[in-house]
Amino acid sequence: MTVAARAAAHPYSSPSGLLEIALTFDDNFWAPAYATMRSICLTSPNPAGIRFHVIHTTLRDDHLKAIESIGTEYGAQLKFTDLDKLGILRDRVASFPKVNDKRLNPIVYARLFLGDLLDASIDRVLFLDCDIFVRARLDPLFGMDMEGFAIAAVQQPDRLHSVAGRDLTEKPTLSLADPYFNAGIMLIDLNQYRQMDFVSTLTQNLTQAEIERFYYDQDIINFCFRGRFLELDVRWNLQNPIIAHEAFNPHILHYSTGKKPWLAMSDVAFKRTYRHLMTNQYYYQYRRERLERMVRGWFKRK
C-alpha cells in the first residue's frame, strides 16, 4: 500500500493540528538547513500548518536571521532549541557508550533524545537530515497509518556494507539478514520513542567492544528498534541521487554521501534547482564561508 493510500485509509491527525518536523544541525550547516525548510514550504499547500523544531548549536546572528525568514516568508511556525545554551548535547553525548568512528559531529546524537526535546503533547514527528531536497508535499507521509510500528523509514541502499563493514564481517550485533534503515528521514511515533532507553538497551545487551564498532546513531536506532520499522518506498528517501535518478521523480532527495549539491564539482540530481532553492544569495555566501573555513584549517595545521 502506498503512503497516500495509508493516509487515506487511516488518516492521522496530530493533537496540534500541525505537521511537526524536526531538524538538527550546527552553524556550519545553516544554509542547507534553510534550503531543506524552504523546499518543504514550497511544496506544501499550507505552509502555515507546519511547525519546524529547529534543534541546533548556537548560530551566528545572520545565519539565525536566514532561518527565521522561513517563518516570516511562508508563515510556518519555528520553535528553536539551542543545545549549547541548554548544555544538553555535551551532557547527553557523554552519557552514551563510546564508538570508534570519529568522523561525524556530535549533533547527530540529538535525534536520539527528540522525545525529551519536544513537548510531551507531540506524539508524532517527522525527523529530517538537512542535506535533503523535498520535492513533494509531506502531509500524506506525516498522516499515514504507521500500523503500530515505532518508526517508518527507507532502507539503506548499501546496507550490507553499512552493517558489516570491511569484508562484510565486522558487526555480528547487526544481522545481514535483517532490514537496515537510513536514519536521515524518519517518521517517529514519539509515544514509543520516549519509552526507549537507548543507553540501557545497548549496555545490557552488548559489550563495549561491540558498541565501539557501531556507526553512531544509525546503528543504535537500528539495533534498539529492530523489528519495529515500517519500510517506506525508496522515493521518500532517494539517497546519493545522481542525474539519472531525476527520471524517477523522487519525493525526497537525500544527498547522503560526500557529493553535495552546494559543491562545485559534484554531479548530483537537480543540482541547478537546488542552487536556486538555497537562493543565489545564500548559496554563494555559504560556499564563500566554507572556503574561508578550509583556509583557516590549512593554516592551523601548519
XYZ file of C-alpha atoms in Angstrom:
302
model
C 0.000 0.000 0.000
C 1.330 3.442 -0.899
C 1.816 6.263 1.595
C -1.113 8.144 0.072
C -3.351 5.081 0.390
C -2.295 4.555 4.009
C -3.074 8.194 4.772
C -6.487 7.953 3.119
C -7.449 4.645 4.759
C -6.450 5.527 8.315
C -5.654 9.239 8.488
C -3.628 10.504 11.442
C -4.319 13.905 12.950
C -1.759 15.470 15.252
C -3.001 16.955 18.557
C -1.720 20.373 17.498
C -3.217 20.147 14.028
C 0.260 20.900 12.696
C 2.754 18.954 10.625
C 5.590 18.547 13.145
C 9.077 18.459 11.592
C 12.383 18.275 13.484
C 15.833 19.165 12.158
C 19.174 19.096 13.984
C 22.231 20.980 12.752
C 25.166 23.174 13.738
C 26.216 26.586 12.428
C 28.286 25.062 9.624
C 25.091 23.621 8.131
C 22.817 26.662 8.354
C 22.332 27.161 4.593
C 21.465 23.508 3.780
C 19.001 23.607 6.714
C 17.447 26.745 5.214
C 17.193 25.034 1.809
C 15.566 21.936 3.319
C 12.990 24.000 5.182
C 12.285 26.176 2.150
C 11.763 23.124 -0.067
C 9.163 21.827 2.414
C 7.297 25.138 2.405
C 7.403 25.487 -1.383
C 5.840 22.052 -1.886
C 3.233 22.417 0.859
C -0.352 23.500 0.138
C -0.415 25.075 3.611
C 2.998 26.195 4.952
C 1.257 27.870 7.885
C 0.265 24.390 9.037
C 3.920 23.366 9.511
C 5.892 23.661 12.734
C 9.658 23.308 12.439
C 11.500 22.202 15.567
C 14.895 23.765 14.888
C 17.325 21.956 17.183
C 20.758 23.495 16.808
C 24.006 24.544 18.357
C 24.491 28.312 18.623
C 24.011 30.077 15.283
C 25.681 33.234 14.039
C 23.238 36.156 14.032
C 22.959 36.431 10.232
C 22.562 32.665 9.917
C 19.808 32.685 12.532
C 18.088 35.510 10.669
C 18.121 33.456 7.453
C 16.456 30.510 9.217
C 13.897 32.819 10.845
C 12.927 34.182 7.428
C 11.216 30.835 6.691
C 8.595 31.849 9.224
C 8.115 35.401 8.007
C 8.119 34.487 4.299
C 5.934 31.376 4.378
C 4.028 31.621 7.644
C 5.450 28.393 9.055
C 5.970 28.156 12.801
C 9.522 27.784 14.125
C 10.500 26.584 17.579
C 14.208 26.986 18.313
C 16.193 24.873 20.773
C 19.797 25.973 21.312
C 21.624 22.893 22.604
C 24.706 24.903 23.593
C 22.721 27.229 25.838
C 20.933 24.302 27.455
C 24.102 22.248 27.800
C 22.108 19.220 26.657
C 24.246 17.938 23.812
C 27.507 17.776 25.746
C 25.925 16.047 28.735
C 23.866 13.581 26.727
C 26.677 12.577 24.377
C 28.933 11.999 27.384
C 26.377 9.519 28.749
C 26.355 7.357 25.624
C 28.706 4.424 25.168
C 31.645 5.449 23.008
C 32.073 4.431 19.380
C 35.355 4.393 17.477
C 34.095 6.292 14.421
C 35.085 9.941 14.965
C 34.084 11.426 11.615
C 30.662 12.837 12.443
C 29.703 15.847 14.531
C 28.121 15.026 17.932
C 24.985 16.867 16.760
C 23.950 13.586 15.071
C 23.165 12.198 18.512
C 20.468 14.821 19.091
C 17.887 12.745 17.236
C 18.207 10.070 19.925
C 16.589 12.325 22.535
C 13.934 14.012 20.425
C 11.351 12.709 22.872
C 12.834 14.890 25.617
C 13.401 17.928 23.412
C 9.865 18.086 22.009
C 6.782 18.960 24.019
C 5.112 15.946 25.641
C 1.856 16.682 23.787
C 3.542 15.931 20.441
C 3.064 12.236 19.670
C 4.452 12.100 16.127
C 7.308 13.894 14.388
C 8.996 13.713 11.017
C 12.747 13.899 11.503
C 14.798 15.129 8.546
C 18.502 15.497 7.925
C 19.473 18.851 6.437
C 21.189 17.574 3.270
C 17.870 16.889 1.584
C 15.586 18.438 -1.046
C 11.861 17.826 -0.585
C 10.027 17.707 -3.919
C 6.551 16.556 -2.844
C 4.046 17.544 -0.197
C 4.755 15.854 3.119
C 1.288 15.742 4.667
C 0.471 12.292 3.134
C 3.660 10.907 4.681
C 3.074 12.571 8.040
C -0.564 11.472 8.141
C -0.069 7.844 7.115
C -1.128 4.852 9.171
C 2.022 3.538 10.871
C 0.261 0.250 11.760
C 1.671 0.233 15.271
C 5.319 0.487 14.200
C 7.632 2.848 16.059
C 9.449 4.267 13.012
C 8.735 4.487 9.288
C 11.860 4.796 7.130
C 13.616 3.722 3.926
C 16.241 1.004 3.869
C 19.894 1.966 3.444
C 20.916 1.189 -0.179
C 24.393 -0.051 0.800
C 23.028 -1.752 3.916
C 25.266 -4.829 3.705
C 28.401 -2.723 3.862
C 26.829 -0.371 6.421
C 26.047 -3.291 8.696
C 29.183 -5.384 8.292
C 31.916 -3.081 7.023
C 35.194 -4.430 5.658
C 34.837 -7.866 4.077
C 31.249 -7.964 5.444
C 32.423 -9.473 8.731
C 32.758 -6.699 11.286
C 29.411 -6.248 13.107
C 27.924 -9.500 14.429
C 25.488 -7.455 16.552
C 23.529 -6.467 13.413
C 22.427 -9.310 11.155
C 22.859 -9.073 7.390
C 19.558 -10.948 7.115
C 17.617 -8.141 8.836
C 16.445 -4.899 7.221
C 18.670 -1.896 7.949
C 17.236 1.604 7.696
C 18.645 5.048 7.000
C 18.126 7.364 9.974
C 18.211 10.590 7.951
C 14.470 10.604 7.277
C 12.253 9.005 9.925
C 8.580 9.281 10.769
C 8.586 8.632 14.511
C 5.860 7.540 16.902
C 7.064 9.555 19.879
C 4.998 7.610 22.398
C 7.107 4.532 21.610
C 10.298 6.522 21.072
C 10.072 8.080 24.530
C 9.864 4.648 26.107
C 13.216 3.607 24.644
C 16.201 3.824 26.974
C 18.978 3.733 24.397
C 21.846 3.588 26.878
C 20.411 0.716 28.916
C 19.364 -1.228 25.824
C 22.903 -1.033 24.484
C 24.842 -1.673 27.676
C 22.616 -4.539 28.844
C 22.769 -6.401 25.542
C 26.208 -5.610 24.129
C 29.800 -5.462 25.241
C 31.733 -2.208 24.987
C 33.837 -3.748 22.212
C 30.667 -4.472 20.210
C 29.305 -0.975 20.756
C 32.569 0.582 19.618
C 32.000 -0.873 16.147
C 28.716 0.976 15.769
C 28.170 3.764 13.267
C 26.882 6.486 15.545
C 23.126 6.954 15.933
C 22.077 4.997 12.852
C 23.369 1.676 14.162
C 21.986 2.492 17.600
C 18.479 3.172 16.256
C 18.513 0.074 14.048
C 19.635 -2.118 16.955
C 17.259 -0.701 19.554
C 14.201 -0.682 17.260
C 14.932 -3.910 15.417
C 11.667 -5.366 14.073
C 9.783 -2.143 14.786
C 10.340 -0.326 11.466
C 7.727 0.179 8.757
C 9.509 0.237 5.394
C 8.771 3.161 3.082
C 9.130 3.334 -0.678
C 12.600 4.450 -1.755
C 11.217 7.614 -3.346
C 10.717 9.020 0.163
C 14.472 8.924 0.752
C 16.371 8.587 -2.522
C 19.946 8.556 -1.292
C 23.079 9.619 -3.134
C 20.992 10.764 -6.137
C 22.721 11.140 -9.489
C 21.345 12.859 -12.584
C 19.834 9.627 -13.937
C 17.630 9.440 -10.822
C 15.753 12.565 -11.897
C 13.632 10.311 -14.151
C 12.286 8.522 -11.048
C 10.575 11.723 -9.870
C 11.706 11.200 -6.238
C 9.687 12.734 -3.410
C 12.759 13.440 -1.268
C 16.356 13.633 -2.462
C 18.927 12.827 0.198
C 22.474 13.872 -0.669
C 23.816 11.425 1.882
C 27.389 10.975 0.665
C 30.196 13.483 0.132
C 28.619 14.599 -3.142
C 26.613 17.612 -2.010
C 24.679 19.949 -4.338
C 26.478 23.013 -2.980
C 29.900 21.688 -4.027
C 31.210 22.998 -7.346
C 32.428 19.666 -8.755
C 29.637 17.374 -7.528
C 27.474 15.647 -10.132
C 24.143 15.164 -8.390
C 20.465 15.205 -9.298
C 18.688 18.574 -9.530
C 21.854 20.471 -8.672
C 20.875 23.631 -10.551
C 17.409 23.655 -8.987
C 18.944 23.204 -5.556
C 21.133 26.281 -6.015
C 18.043 28.401 -6.563
C 16.285 26.623 -3.723
C 19.047 27.804 -1.418
C 18.812 31.139 -3.286
C 21.787 32.632 -5.078
C 22.492 34.930 -2.139
C 22.832 32.180 0.453
C 24.365 29.683 -1.976
C 27.352 31.896 -2.734
C 27.612 33.140 0.845
C 27.716 29.543 2.074
C 30.346 28.490 -0.460
C 32.454 31.503 0.494
C 32.201 30.643 4.194
C 33.158 27.030 3.516
C 36.240 28.173 1.608
C 37.217 30.501 4.441
C 36.926 27.631 6.955
C 39.094 25.427 4.753
C 41.793 28.106 4.504
C 41.769 28.669 8.256
C 42.072 24.907 8.740
C 45.079 24.736 6.434
C 46.890 27.470 8.378
C 46.133 25.790 11.703
C 47.728 22.549 10.515
C 50.948 24.284 9.508
